[in-house]
Amino acid sequence: MSALASLKLTAAKKPINQPAIVAQRNKLSKRLWEQIELARAQQTGSTFVSKKLKSIRDADGVRTTVEVAKRIKPWWFVAENGKVCVNVRYGSKLIELAKNKSAIEVGSAAELIDALTVVKTAVEAGELDSQIELASGALRSGFRK
């Protein structure tokens, strides 16, 4: 019992389900991580491949799960002034970072990675929760009949 005496014990319980905004934050944070890795890969001249699981049926009708490469589209583009701009997306919807402003302008690929990292930190801290809720609601409304 002396080994357990050195640990801080508590009566905490694991929550059964997490709030919807936490799941949405995690989803956006994962997509931002993919964009950061894609930017790093393009900066070094290599490729970044994210994998996903897909169920397929063979000729006999047996369903198997295979791992396939996931297509990741970059969120950044070169504006008419030659600067690199990056939009933050939740699904197919743009997230408005400030009033009527949805893009971040950066000068180079290194600054792009830094900007995406700052946005990822802000998302994980909950600073963009209201914008995520708006984008999520807009996405869900497209699926209603």
Tab-separated table of C-alpha atoms in Angstrom:
chain	number	residue	atom	x	y	z
A	1	MET	CA	0.000	0.000	0.000
A	2	SER	CA	2.953	2.371	0.292
A	3	ALA	CA	3.052	2.755	-3.515
A	4	LEU	CA	-0.559	3.994	-3.580
A	5	ALA	CA	0.084	6.358	-0.688
A	6	SER	CA	2.387	8.429	-2.918
A	7	LEU	CA	-0.447	9.083	-5.430
A	8	LYS	CA	-3.169	11.707	-5.145
A	9	LEU	CA	-6.445	9.746	-5.118
A	10	THR	CA	-9.803	11.339	-5.932
A	11	ALA	CA	-13.445	10.310	-6.356
A	12	ALA	CA	-13.825	11.759	-9.879
A	13	LYS	CA	-16.146	10.108	-12.395
A	14	LYS	CA	-15.727	10.065	-16.149
A	15	PRO	CA	-18.560	12.023	-17.795
A	16	ILE	CA	-20.987	9.866	-19.768
A	17	ASN	CA	-21.205	12.269	-22.686
A	18	GLN	CA	-19.499	15.531	-23.483
A	19	PRO	CA	-21.257	18.757	-24.414
A	20	ALA	CA	-21.837	19.309	-28.125
A	21	ILE	CA	-19.557	22.352	-28.252
A	22	VAL	CA	-16.629	20.293	-26.944
A	23	ALA	CA	-17.112	17.741	-29.716
A	24	GLN	CA	-17.330	20.552	-32.272
A	25	ARG	CA	-14.162	22.157	-30.871
A	26	ASN	CA	-12.339	18.842	-31.111
A	27	LYS	CA	-13.523	18.365	-34.709
A	28	LEU	CA	-12.263	21.805	-35.750
A	29	SER	CA	-9.023	21.325	-33.824
A	30	LYS	CA	-8.371	18.072	-35.689
A	31	ARG	CA	-8.996	19.766	-39.047
A	32	LEU	CA	-6.635	22.600	-38.073
A	33	TRP	CA	-3.976	20.039	-37.161
A	34	GLU	CA	-4.375	18.489	-40.630
A	35	GLN	CA	-3.971	21.926	-42.237
A	36	ILE	CA	-0.830	22.627	-40.165
A	37	GLU	CA	0.679	19.290	-41.181
A	38	LEU	CA	-0.262	19.894	-44.840
A	39	ALA	CA	1.425	23.327	-44.739
A	40	ARG	CA	4.537	21.842	-43.110
A	41	ALA	CA	4.685	19.118	-45.757
A	42	GLN	CA	4.360	21.633	-48.583
A	43	GLN	CA	7.038	23.822	-47.007
A	44	THR	CA	9.506	20.922	-46.868
A	45	GLY	CA	8.501	19.555	-50.269
A	46	SER	CA	7.097	16.284	-48.945
A	47	THR	CA	3.537	14.974	-48.910
A	48	PHE	CA	1.112	14.628	-46.033
A	49	VAL	CA	-1.389	11.790	-46.087
A	50	SER	CA	-4.108	11.391	-43.498
A	51	LYS	CA	-5.863	8.018	-43.370
A	52	LYS	CA	-9.497	7.126	-42.799
A	53	LEU	CA	-11.352	3.824	-42.512
A	54	LYS	CA	-13.800	2.858	-45.232
A	55	SER	CA	-16.145	-0.133	-45.441
A	56	ILE	CA	-16.328	-1.848	-48.804
A	57	ARG	CA	-18.092	-4.948	-50.089
A	58	ASP	CA	-16.284	-7.477	-52.215
A	59	ALA	CA	-17.824	-9.524	-55.027
A	60	ASP	CA	-19.269	-12.058	-52.540
A	61	GLY	CA	-21.034	-9.312	-50.553
A	62	VAL	CA	-18.708	-9.583	-47.565
A	63	ARG	CA	-18.067	-6.235	-45.948
A	64	THR	CA	-14.467	-5.409	-45.020
A	65	THR	CA	-12.857	-2.303	-43.578
A	66	VAL	CA	-9.860	-0.853	-45.376
A	67	GLU	CA	-7.679	2.158	-44.676
A	68	VAL	CA	-7.644	4.740	-47.470
A	69	ALA	CA	-5.962	8.105	-47.927
A	70	LYS	CA	-8.156	11.063	-47.060
A	71	ARG	CA	-8.253	14.012	-49.449
A	72	ILE	CA	-7.316	17.226	-47.670
A	73	LYS	CA	-7.870	20.505	-49.485
A	74	PRO	CA	-5.715	23.438	-48.364
A	75	TRP	CA	-7.625	26.292	-46.746
A	76	TRP	CA	-5.152	28.901	-47.969
A	77	PHE	CA	-4.849	30.738	-51.279
A	78	VAL	CA	-2.794	33.539	-52.816
A	79	ALA	CA	-4.699	36.836	-52.927
A	80	GLU	CA	-4.463	39.407	-55.706
A	81	ASN	CA	-1.858	41.388	-53.736
A	82	GLY	CA	0.475	38.359	-53.642
A	83	LYS	CA	-0.047	37.612	-49.954
A	84	VAL	CA	-1.176	34.228	-48.674
A	85	CYS	CA	-4.646	34.241	-47.097
A	86	VAL	CA	-6.151	31.420	-45.071
A	87	ASN	CA	-9.816	30.801	-44.294
A	88	VAL	CA	-10.940	28.730	-41.329
A	89	ARG	CA	-13.697	26.278	-42.232
A	90	TYR	CA	-16.123	24.210	-40.208
A	91	GLY	CA	-17.270	21.631	-42.714
A	92	SER	CA	-18.041	23.616	-45.851
A	93	LYS	CA	-18.865	26.828	-43.958
A	94	LEU	CA	-16.429	29.679	-43.422
A	95	ILE	CA	-15.924	30.811	-39.846
A	96	GLU	CA	-16.030	34.565	-39.418
A	97	LEU	CA	-13.057	35.439	-37.200
A	98	ALA	CA	-14.094	39.080	-36.735
A	99	LYS	CA	-17.004	41.209	-37.959
A	100	ASN	CA	-17.138	40.683	-41.775
A	101	LYS	CA	-13.608	39.189	-41.798
A	102	SER	CA	-13.106	35.501	-42.468
A	103	ALA	CA	-9.513	35.357	-43.755
A	104	ILE	CA	-6.092	35.727	-42.181
A	105	GLU	CA	-3.420	37.370	-44.334
A	106	VAL	CA	0.147	36.117	-43.924
A	107	GLY	CA	3.332	36.690	-45.892
A	108	SER	CA	4.982	33.274	-46.091
A	109	ALA	CA	4.530	29.562	-45.422
A	110	ALA	CA	6.230	29.832	-42.020
A	111	GLU	CA	3.814	32.591	-41.010
A	112	LEU	CA	0.959	30.424	-42.303
A	113	ILE	CA	1.912	27.629	-39.910
A	114	ASP	CA	2.182	30.118	-37.033
A	115	ALA	CA	-1.232	31.620	-37.846
A	116	LEU	CA	-2.890	28.191	-38.020
A	117	THR	CA	-1.278	27.261	-34.697
A	118	VAL	CA	-2.649	30.429	-33.073
A	119	VAL	CA	-6.136	29.695	-34.417
A	120	LYS	CA	-5.909	26.090	-33.165
A	121	THR	CA	-4.952	27.356	-29.699
A	122	ALA	CA	-7.878	29.806	-29.739
A	123	VAL	CA	-10.302	27.047	-30.748
A	124	GLU	CA	-9.084	24.749	-27.982
A	125	ALA	CA	-9.417	27.607	-25.465
A	126	GLY	CA	-13.045	28.137	-26.519
A	127	GLU	CA	-12.586	31.619	-28.010
A	128	LEU	CA	-14.458	30.725	-31.223
A	129	ASP	CA	-17.353	28.788	-29.674
A	130	SER	CA	-20.067	31.183	-30.871
A	131	GLN	CA	-18.714	31.148	-34.450
A	132	ILE	CA	-18.491	27.339	-34.367
A	133	GLU	CA	-22.117	27.161	-33.187
A	134	LEU	CA	-23.249	29.404	-36.056
A	135	ALA	CA	-21.359	27.355	-38.649
A	136	SER	CA	-22.622	24.094	-37.174
A	137	GLY	CA	-26.212	25.340	-37.236
A	138	ALA	CA	-25.836	26.450	-40.856
A	139	LEU	CA	-24.484	23.026	-41.786
A	140	ARG	CA	-27.301	21.191	-39.999
A	141	SER	CA	-29.961	23.344	-41.643
A	142	GLY	CA	-28.785	22.074	-45.031
A	143	PHE	CA	-29.671	18.516	-44.058
A	144	ARG	CA	-33.251	19.235	-42.952
A	145	LYS	CA	-36.147	18.551	-45.295
